Amino acid sequence: MGPWRRRWQGPGLWGLCCLVLGSWPGLLACPTSCRCSAWRIWCTEPAPGVVSFPRLERSAERDNISDIYIANQRKLESINDNEVGLYIGLRNLTVVDSGLKFVSRQAFLKNINLQYINLSRNKLSSLSKKPFRHLSLSDLILVDNPFKCSCDIMWIKIFQETKFSNAETQDFYCINDNNKRIALMEMQIPNCGLPLANLSSYNLTVLEGNSITVYCDATGVPLPNVSWAFTNLVSNHESDTSKNPASLTIKNVSSKDNGLRISCLAENIVGEDQASVELTVFFAPNITFIESPTSDHHWCIPFTVKGNPKPTLQWFYEGAILNESEYICTKIHVINQSEYHGCLQLDNPTHLNNGAYTLLAKNEYGEDEKRVDAHFMSMPGDGSGPILDPDLYDYETTPNDIGDTTNNSNQITSTGFINTENEDSITVYVVVGIAALVCTGLVIMLIILKFGRHSKFGMKGPSSVISNDDDSASPLHHISNGSNTPSSSEGGPDAVIIGMTKIPVIENPQYFGITNSQLKPDTCGN
């Protein structure tokens, strides 16, 4: 086991060596006089020195570089276009104690991640603001450069005044025409002033299809150059910046340009200024999208409407105005400039809600309407699905009073729902009444049967006298005289007198064998 263990220690050592050698200049194709790692380039060796900005050949290696440090490179005199821009991930750039004299105006155009730049102790006599104006720098250090006191570096003074305190800017100097060094904060240059841009109007409104012109008046010393800045202007346009004020004319304005921001830029060697305005385009509504209803948490008829000013929305059901309620209403979910995305939301619609729905969008410049057919549930009895209670909906529609589209025959009211409710109530009352009558009848029958059992077919009181054959013509009467009257004790209380003879009546013991439980119904009210 010992030899195997020693044998496997070899690759571990080799791996460590590879990590160490990974920063060797030859492995990363590092420029001469520089050292390179996966994230940093530093060039500090004065011999043989760097003549141009260091460059890695492999793009994959360049993309990971975040720091470049260059010092003691007397032969490095310029930073040109497309040199620093190769390192798109660059955050920190330092070029100090070198022979740097020139920085291209587009040197850092592609380095939008740059946060720190240090160009101290070089040979810069002038420096334009253009290389830095699009960057969000936390630090820009330019001390100990032989700047010439001129308008070219006035922007540095303004930058220092707005960015830092006086204590942090005391080392900035420039050389005047008498070769005298003066503090940058004390530099006074005649005929040198920041530009100022003013627009002819800051309320740029136009009706779709019309044309409009905006003017920009720029002042400053030296006289600034003027340019127009906008993104994705769809309408045809032309500009004239050769005159002051400069002009921009937009022809046959499209509604797609509504909300577009237009800027006038005035720039001279001292600095720059801009003035901006938002283009407002008024246009009639346009329903760009409407679709059959879909079911999510609620049923929804989706739509998209464009219009400026914001259009009013009205729904129609089968040609009649649809009054919205808590069960059916319009919802706007997304607003993008003058575009509105939403839906007509219906809560548990039934077959009574099937039909044609029309959306009317209207503002002061026109109107548009679109129709869609909706089917939520089949009619009752076709076996296609359950029917929910239509009484859930108590909204109603009223006749359409917009334009001449009124269709009185299609007016929808809540009468159908009321009639349905009345019919259901009457049916319930009838059923309950019949059940009550049945129960009452059963109770009465039970009472009759209960008391009839003790009266023996209802024959109570004195015994009935029925004449014999010899006296058949005589009326029935009671005989109570003499010895001819049988004793009331004879034959028992149930005896019947026929003629002068009292005959006992014998009951069938099985006849009244029906019990009370057999006469009672199972339920009362069902």
XYZ file of C-alpha atoms in Angstrom:
526
model
C 0.000 0.000 0.000
C 2.950 2.338 0.625
C 4.178 2.410 -3.016
C 0.660 2.998 -4.340
C 0.186 5.868 -1.980
C 3.448 7.468 -3.082
C 2.599 6.840 -6.721
C -0.713 8.752 -6.430
C 0.984 11.704 -4.753
C 2.680 12.486 -8.055
C -0.451 13.744 -9.932
C -1.381 15.871 -6.905
C 1.931 17.637 -7.090
C 1.602 17.987 -10.830
C -1.834 19.541 -10.365
C -0.366 22.100 -7.991
C 2.384 22.831 -10.467
C -0.181 23.364 -13.201
C -1.995 25.893 -11.044
C 1.227 27.761 -10.428
C 2.262 27.634 -14.059
C -1.213 28.720 -15.134
C -0.156 32.297 -14.609
C 3.009 31.875 -16.661
C 3.042 34.345 -19.573
C 3.544 31.671 -22.217
C 0.465 29.644 -21.182
C -1.948 32.628 -21.442
C -0.101 34.245 -24.352
C 0.632 37.171 -22.050
C 2.243 40.232 -23.706
C 5.895 41.028 -23.109
C 6.716 42.858 -19.882
C 3.331 41.756 -18.434
C 2.025 39.060 -16.133
C -1.413 37.564 -16.534
C -3.902 35.594 -14.498
C -7.435 34.462 -15.212
C -8.838 37.856 -14.175
C -5.938 40.348 -14.181
C -3.194 41.792 -16.389
C -0.381 43.796 -14.838
C 2.492 45.297 -16.819
C 5.177 46.860 -14.625
C 8.495 45.781 -16.171
C 10.094 48.835 -17.888
C 12.247 46.696 -20.181
C 11.666 45.878 -22.897
C 8.393 47.690 -22.105
C 4.922 47.980 -23.657
C 4.568 50.006 -26.857
C 0.798 49.599 -27.351
C -2.046 48.625 -25.076
C -1.602 44.957 -24.033
C -3.706 42.451 -25.917
C -4.595 38.835 -25.240
C -5.155 36.797 -28.387
C -7.851 34.474 -27.080
C -11.288 36.050 -26.693
C -12.273 33.605 -23.944
C -9.341 34.850 -21.860
C -10.097 38.522 -22.556
C -13.747 38.213 -21.456
C -12.720 37.257 -17.916
C -10.288 40.132 -17.360
C -11.635 42.649 -14.829
C -8.432 44.512 -13.839
C -5.597 45.961 -15.923
C -2.670 47.665 -14.208
C 0.050 49.373 -16.286
C 2.987 51.306 -14.784
C 6.466 52.488 -15.802
C 5.772 52.090 -19.533
C 7.438 55.121 -21.098
C 6.817 53.873 -24.633
C 3.047 53.622 -24.200
C 1.806 56.964 -25.588
C -1.809 56.353 -26.640
C -4.974 54.413 -26.011
C -6.740 53.998 -29.338
C -10.146 52.771 -30.511
C -10.897 49.048 -30.153
C -8.020 48.376 -27.758
C -9.529 48.595 -24.289
C -12.891 47.671 -25.811
C -11.674 44.084 -26.249
C -12.018 43.583 -22.494
C -15.788 43.871 -22.123
C -15.732 42.770 -18.470
C -13.144 45.367 -17.436
C -13.964 47.223 -14.201
C -10.702 48.824 -13.096
C -8.099 50.452 -15.361
C -4.840 51.984 -14.152
C -2.179 53.573 -16.384
C 0.326 55.507 -14.257
C 3.917 56.761 -14.473
C 3.952 56.172 -18.223
C 4.271 58.174 -21.431
C 0.484 58.401 -22.169
C -0.303 61.535 -24.233
C -3.558 60.698 -26.060
C -6.836 58.949 -25.300
C -9.208 58.293 -28.195
C -12.741 59.664 -27.930
C -14.111 56.135 -28.415
C -11.504 54.372 -26.327
C -14.000 53.105 -23.725
C -17.114 52.910 -25.893
C -17.650 49.203 -25.232
C -16.473 49.150 -21.611
C -19.804 49.888 -19.981
C -18.710 48.115 -16.762
C -15.803 50.468 -16.071
C -16.005 52.009 -12.609
C -12.456 53.115 -11.800
C -9.932 54.901 -14.050
C -6.561 56.214 -12.891
C -4.432 58.085 -15.466
C -2.144 59.901 -13.033
C 1.457 60.986 -13.664
C 1.405 60.703 -17.434
C 2.039 63.198 -20.260
C -1.562 64.327 -20.947
C -1.800 67.990 -21.989
C -5.487 67.816 -23.016
C -8.287 65.334 -22.580
C -11.788 65.227 -24.069
C -14.828 64.354 -22.024
C -16.283 62.133 -24.731
C -14.465 58.936 -23.746
C -16.031 59.108 -20.272
C -19.495 60.610 -20.680
C -21.369 57.289 -21.031
C -19.617 55.684 -18.040
C -20.837 55.575 -14.427
C -17.467 56.179 -12.819
C -16.936 56.157 -9.089
C -13.383 57.502 -9.512
C -11.528 59.343 -12.265
C -7.999 60.268 -11.148
C -5.985 62.612 -13.408
C -3.466 64.272 -11.078
C 0.094 65.231 -12.046
C -0.466 65.555 -15.776
C 0.886 68.624 -17.637
C -2.554 69.860 -18.676
C -2.594 73.100 -20.624
C -5.008 75.667 -19.199
C -7.678 75.770 -21.918
C -11.283 75.024 -22.613
C -10.303 71.449 -23.385
C -9.930 70.622 -19.697
C -12.655 72.899 -18.324
C -14.915 69.828 -18.041
C -12.402 68.316 -15.593
C -12.778 71.347 -13.362
C -16.581 71.114 -13.540
C -16.418 67.366 -12.900
C -14.239 67.884 -9.830
C -16.494 70.643 -8.483
C -19.580 68.470 -8.708
C -17.982 65.138 -7.782
C -15.464 65.887 -5.061
C -14.663 68.351 -2.304
C -11.949 70.997 -2.632
C -9.600 68.978 -0.418
C -9.579 66.164 -2.950
C -8.886 68.401 -5.956
C -5.915 70.459 -4.643
C -3.350 68.437 -6.606
C -4.890 69.294 -9.989
C -2.813 71.825 -11.878
C -2.576 73.229 -15.366
C 0.057 75.247 -17.184
C -0.976 78.640 -18.581
C 0.473 80.522 -21.550
C 3.295 81.785 -19.349
C 4.309 78.229 -18.424
C 3.138 78.834 -14.908
C 1.397 76.145 -12.936
C -1.937 77.148 -11.454
C -4.464 75.137 -9.524
C -7.151 73.723 -11.752
C -9.885 75.023 -9.456
C -8.504 78.562 -9.923
C -8.310 78.366 -13.710
C -10.164 81.175 -15.462
C -10.434 80.871 -19.230
C -12.100 83.706 -21.184
C -14.607 82.851 -23.900
C -15.059 79.406 -22.478
C -18.460 78.377 -21.234
C -20.682 75.371 -20.956
C -23.295 74.889 -23.662
C -27.000 75.244 -22.975
C -29.799 73.578 -24.977
C -33.380 74.886 -25.100
C -36.349 73.388 -26.982
C -39.025 75.475 -28.677
C -41.719 73.396 -26.976
C -41.789 70.975 -24.063
C -45.324 69.855 -24.864
C -44.993 68.031 -28.164
C -48.475 66.765 -29.155
C -49.755 65.834 -32.589
C -52.672 63.969 -34.153
C -51.821 60.733 -35.952
C -51.096 61.359 -39.634
C -50.104 64.996 -39.177
C -46.596 66.489 -39.161
C -44.770 68.433 -36.474
C -41.491 70.365 -36.133
C -39.477 70.996 -32.974
C -36.580 73.470 -32.680
C -33.496 73.455 -30.453
C -31.612 76.649 -29.597
C -28.037 75.981 -28.348
C -25.723 78.543 -26.767
C -22.147 78.325 -25.449
C -18.549 79.332 -26.072
C -17.235 77.951 -28.312
C -20.537 77.570 -30.174
C -21.711 74.019 -29.499
C -22.562 71.388 -32.042
C -26.175 70.222 -31.991
C -27.496 66.705 -32.620
C -30.827 64.929 -32.124
C -31.098 61.720 -30.138
C -34.036 59.295 -30.205
C -34.549 55.555 -30.291
C -36.574 53.686 -32.932
C -38.477 56.600 -34.449
C -40.911 54.899 -36.852
C -42.299 57.986 -38.594
C -40.490 59.657 -41.457
C -38.304 62.509 -40.252
C -35.585 64.930 -41.285
C -33.299 67.203 -39.282
C -31.243 70.335 -39.936
C -28.387 71.008 -37.493
C -26.466 73.427 -39.686
C -28.515 76.347 -38.445
C -29.251 77.739 -35.030
C -31.816 76.870 -33.883
C -31.579 73.335 -35.201
C -34.804 71.652 -36.298
C -36.365 68.203 -36.400
C -39.451 67.586 -38.561
C -41.530 64.416 -38.158
C -43.894 63.696 -41.048
C -47.064 61.600 -41.138
C -46.694 60.768 -37.468
C -47.452 57.160 -36.561
C -49.275 56.114 -33.411
C -46.359 53.736 -32.775
C -44.226 56.762 -31.850
C -46.495 57.795 -28.996
C -44.420 58.247 -25.834
C -41.110 58.445 -27.744
C -38.452 60.560 -26.011
C -36.626 63.044 -28.233
C -33.465 64.818 -27.030
C -31.459 67.750 -28.331
C -27.733 67.493 -27.509
C -25.489 70.579 -27.452
C -21.764 69.924 -27.028
C -18.518 71.873 -27.141
C -15.023 71.309 -25.734
C -16.116 72.542 -22.340
C -18.911 70.078 -21.920
C -22.387 69.203 -23.056
C -26.042 69.802 -22.293
C -29.285 68.255 -23.438
C -32.982 69.031 -23.453
C -35.647 66.351 -23.890
C -39.334 66.158 -24.695
C -41.806 63.293 -24.957
C -43.821 62.989 -28.162
C -47.553 62.560 -27.550
C -49.601 61.195 -30.447
C -53.401 61.287 -30.273
C -55.221 58.604 -32.256
C -58.543 56.786 -32.434
C -58.966 53.463 -30.606
C -58.026 50.243 -32.291
C -59.005 46.816 -30.922
C -55.983 44.804 -32.004
C -56.963 41.545 -30.302
C -60.077 39.814 -28.998
C -60.620 36.091 -28.495
C -63.215 33.560 -27.415
C -63.486 33.103 -23.634
C -61.047 30.959 -21.736
C -61.464 29.440 -18.285
C -58.928 30.123 -15.551
C -59.995 31.149 -12.051
C -62.833 32.922 -13.846
C -64.067 32.914 -17.413
C -62.299 35.637 -19.386
C -62.837 37.173 -22.819
C -59.327 38.595 -23.479
C -58.740 41.750 -25.521
C -56.115 44.385 -26.393
C -57.053 47.978 -27.178
C -54.829 50.854 -28.293
C -55.876 54.470 -28.142
C -54.855 57.920 -26.935
C -56.483 59.482 -24.977
C -57.492 56.390 -23.035
C -60.643 54.987 -24.662
C -63.820 54.165 -22.792
C -64.883 50.525 -23.065
C -68.483 49.303 -23.370
C -69.642 45.709 -23.778
C -72.814 44.584 -25.562
C -74.576 41.250 -25.228
C -76.707 40.257 -28.218
C -76.886 43.903 -29.314
C -77.940 45.350 -25.949
C -75.757 47.237 -23.479
C -74.315 44.927 -20.859
C -74.432 46.516 -17.417
C -71.501 45.242 -15.390
C -71.802 43.951 -11.824
C -69.788 42.026 -9.267
C -70.315 38.866 -11.334
C -69.351 40.269 -14.735
C -66.910 43.147 -15.173
C -64.018 44.515 -17.252
C -60.504 44.045 -15.868
C -57.375 45.832 -17.223
C -54.272 43.809 -16.343
C -51.402 45.517 -18.231
C -50.971 49.080 -19.529
C -48.102 49.717 -21.938
C -47.997 53.351 -23.067
C -51.327 53.665 -24.900
C -51.983 49.899 -25.131
C -54.389 48.214 -22.716
C -54.509 44.464 -22.114
C -57.444 43.052 -20.186
C -60.513 40.837 -20.262
C -64.235 40.712 -19.617
C -64.387 38.548 -16.498
C -67.424 36.345 -15.817
C -67.956 34.494 -12.562
C -69.477 31.009 -13.115
C -71.483 31.772 -16.285
C -74.222 29.352 -17.418
C -75.990 28.633 -20.711
C -77.960 31.836 -20.156
C -74.716 33.748 -20.797
C -74.002 32.109 -24.153
C -74.172 34.406 -27.167
C -72.451 37.247 -29.031
C -70.379 39.768 -27.071
C -69.281 43.021 -28.707
C -66.604 45.383 -27.377
C -66.869 49.070 -28.279
C -63.801 51.281 -27.651
C -64.347 55.008 -28.067
C -62.552 58.314 -27.532
C -62.867 61.812 -28.955
C -60.979 60.880 -32.132
C -63.010 57.834 -33.157
C -64.149 54.377 -32.189
C -63.682 50.712 -32.984
C -65.677 47.587 -32.179
C -65.103 43.863 -32.400
C -67.450 40.915 -31.788
C -66.783 37.463 -30.390
C -69.106 34.480 -29.837
C -69.018 32.919 -26.380
C -70.198 29.451 -25.318
C -69.916 28.669 -21.615
C -72.391 25.812 -21.075
C -74.878 23.775 -23.101
C -78.651 23.991 -22.669
C -80.230 21.862 -19.891
C -81.121 18.296 -20.851
C -78.508 17.657 -23.508
C -76.301 15.773 -21.040
C -73.200 17.816 -21.781
C -72.560 19.053 -18.282
C -73.973 20.402 -15.037
C -76.075 23.531 -15.027
C -75.413 25.990 -12.257
C -78.102 28.035 -10.558
C -78.977 30.918 -12.893
C -80.281 32.952 -9.915
C -76.612 33.664 -9.142
C -76.702 36.433 -11.754
C -78.840 39.420 -10.969
C -77.347 41.801 -13.552
C -79.387 43.045 -16.457
C -78.746 44.720 -19.768
C -80.475 47.810 -21.047
C -81.206 48.964 -24.578
C -78.207 50.246 -26.568
C -78.410 54.029 -26.709
C -75.151 54.618 -28.636
C -75.700 55.423 -32.308
C -78.378 53.608 -34.279
C -77.457 50.104 -33.216
C -80.440 49.720 -30.853
C -82.182 46.362 -31.146
C -85.229 46.395 -28.876
C -86.084 42.820 -29.700
C -82.787 41.727 -28.176
C -83.060 43.615 -24.927
C -82.053 41.392 -22.037
C -83.612 41.979 -18.622
C -83.824 40.035 -15.427
C -87.509 39.021 -16.099
C -86.502 35.521 -17.131
C -84.713 35.001 -13.851
C -87.720 36.348 -11.830
C -90.220 34.107 -13.690
C -88.022 31.084 -13.109
C -87.814 31.902 -9.432
C -91.652 32.329 -9.127
C -92.328 29.055 -10.926
C -89.934 27.185 -8.616
C -91.573 28.752 -5.522
C -95.132 27.805 -6.645
C -94.026 24.230 -7.284
C -92.558 23.967 -3.786
C -95.770 25.368 -2.210
C -97.990 22.860 -4.089
C -95.859 19.893 -3.031
C -95.844 21.007 0.612
C -99.652 21.539 0.530
C -100.338 18.072 -0.863
C -98.081 16.502 1.727
C -99.901 18.382 4.511
C -103.298 17.192 3.246
C -102.135 13.588 3.109
C -100.822 13.783 6.667
C -104.091 15.340 7.921
C -106.141 12.602 6.243
C -104.042 9.881 7.781
C -104.414 11.398 11.269
C -108.224 11.629 10.923
C -108.414 8.019 9.751
C -106.396 6.885 12.747
C -108.757 8.737 15.129
C -111.875 7.166 13.521
C -110.415 3.693 13.671
C -109.319 4.138 17.285
C -112.761 5.248 18.615
C -114.766 3.002 16.239
C -113.213 -0.093 17.793
C -114.870 0.645 21.220
C -118.358 1.397 19.703
C -118.605 -1.899 17.852
C -119.567 -0.497 14.500
C -121.119 2.575 16.081
C -124.120 0.796 17.912
C -124.345 2.567 21.294
C -127.105 3.232 23.891
C -130.266 1.152 24.255
C -130.590 -1.960 22.186
C -132.298 -1.614 18.876
C -135.696 -3.299 18.617
C -136.380 -5.171 15.445
C -139.917 -6.528 14.955
C -140.556 -10.229 14.336
C -142.277 -11.689 11.367
C -145.716 -11.220 12.863
C -145.164 -7.640 13.561
C -143.041 -6.728 10.531
C -145.234 -3.787 9.692
C -144.729 -2.137 13.041
C -141.998 0.515 13.243
C -138.894 -0.126 15.230
C -139.343 0.881 18.884
C -138.043 0.186 22.368
C -140.115 -2.220 24.568
C -139.808 -1.585 28.241
C -143.111 -2.763 29.880
C -144.036 -5.870 31.803
C -142.368 -9.135 31.878
C -141.992 -9.206 28.166
C -138.887 -7.012 28.441
C -135.816 -9.155 28.607
C -133.417 -8.420 31.368
C -130.656 -6.124 30.358
C -128.290 -8.450 32.095
C -129.103 -11.352 29.861
C -127.015 -11.939 26.866
C -124.522 -9.347 27.912
C -124.214 -5.762 26.903
C -123.711 -6.619 23.277
C -126.993 -8.454 22.789
C -129.412 -7.324 20.079
C -133.179 -7.452 20.649
C -135.117 -8.918 17.721
C -138.746 -8.750 18.397
C -139.125 -9.807 22.044
C -136.021 -11.962 22.012
C -132.611 -10.710 22.933
C -129.924 -12.429 20.852
C -126.300 -12.061 21.905
C -123.889 -10.875 19.240
C -120.626 -12.768 19.131
C -117.610 -10.828 17.775
C -114.878 -12.293 15.583
C -111.739 -11.856 17.663
C -109.645 -11.645 14.443
C -111.757 -8.844 12.989
C -110.222 -6.006 14.962
C -106.765 -7.504 15.118
C -105.176 -4.565 13.196
C -102.785 -2.741 15.471
C -102.233 1.009 15.641
C -98.692 0.640 14.291
C -100.058 -0.913 11.108
C -102.280 2.102 10.454
C -99.608 4.806 10.954
C -97.711 6.113 7.870
C -93.853 5.890 7.673
C -93.226 9.665 7.167
C -95.155 12.919 7.209
C -94.214 15.443 4.655
C -92.450 13.207 2.199
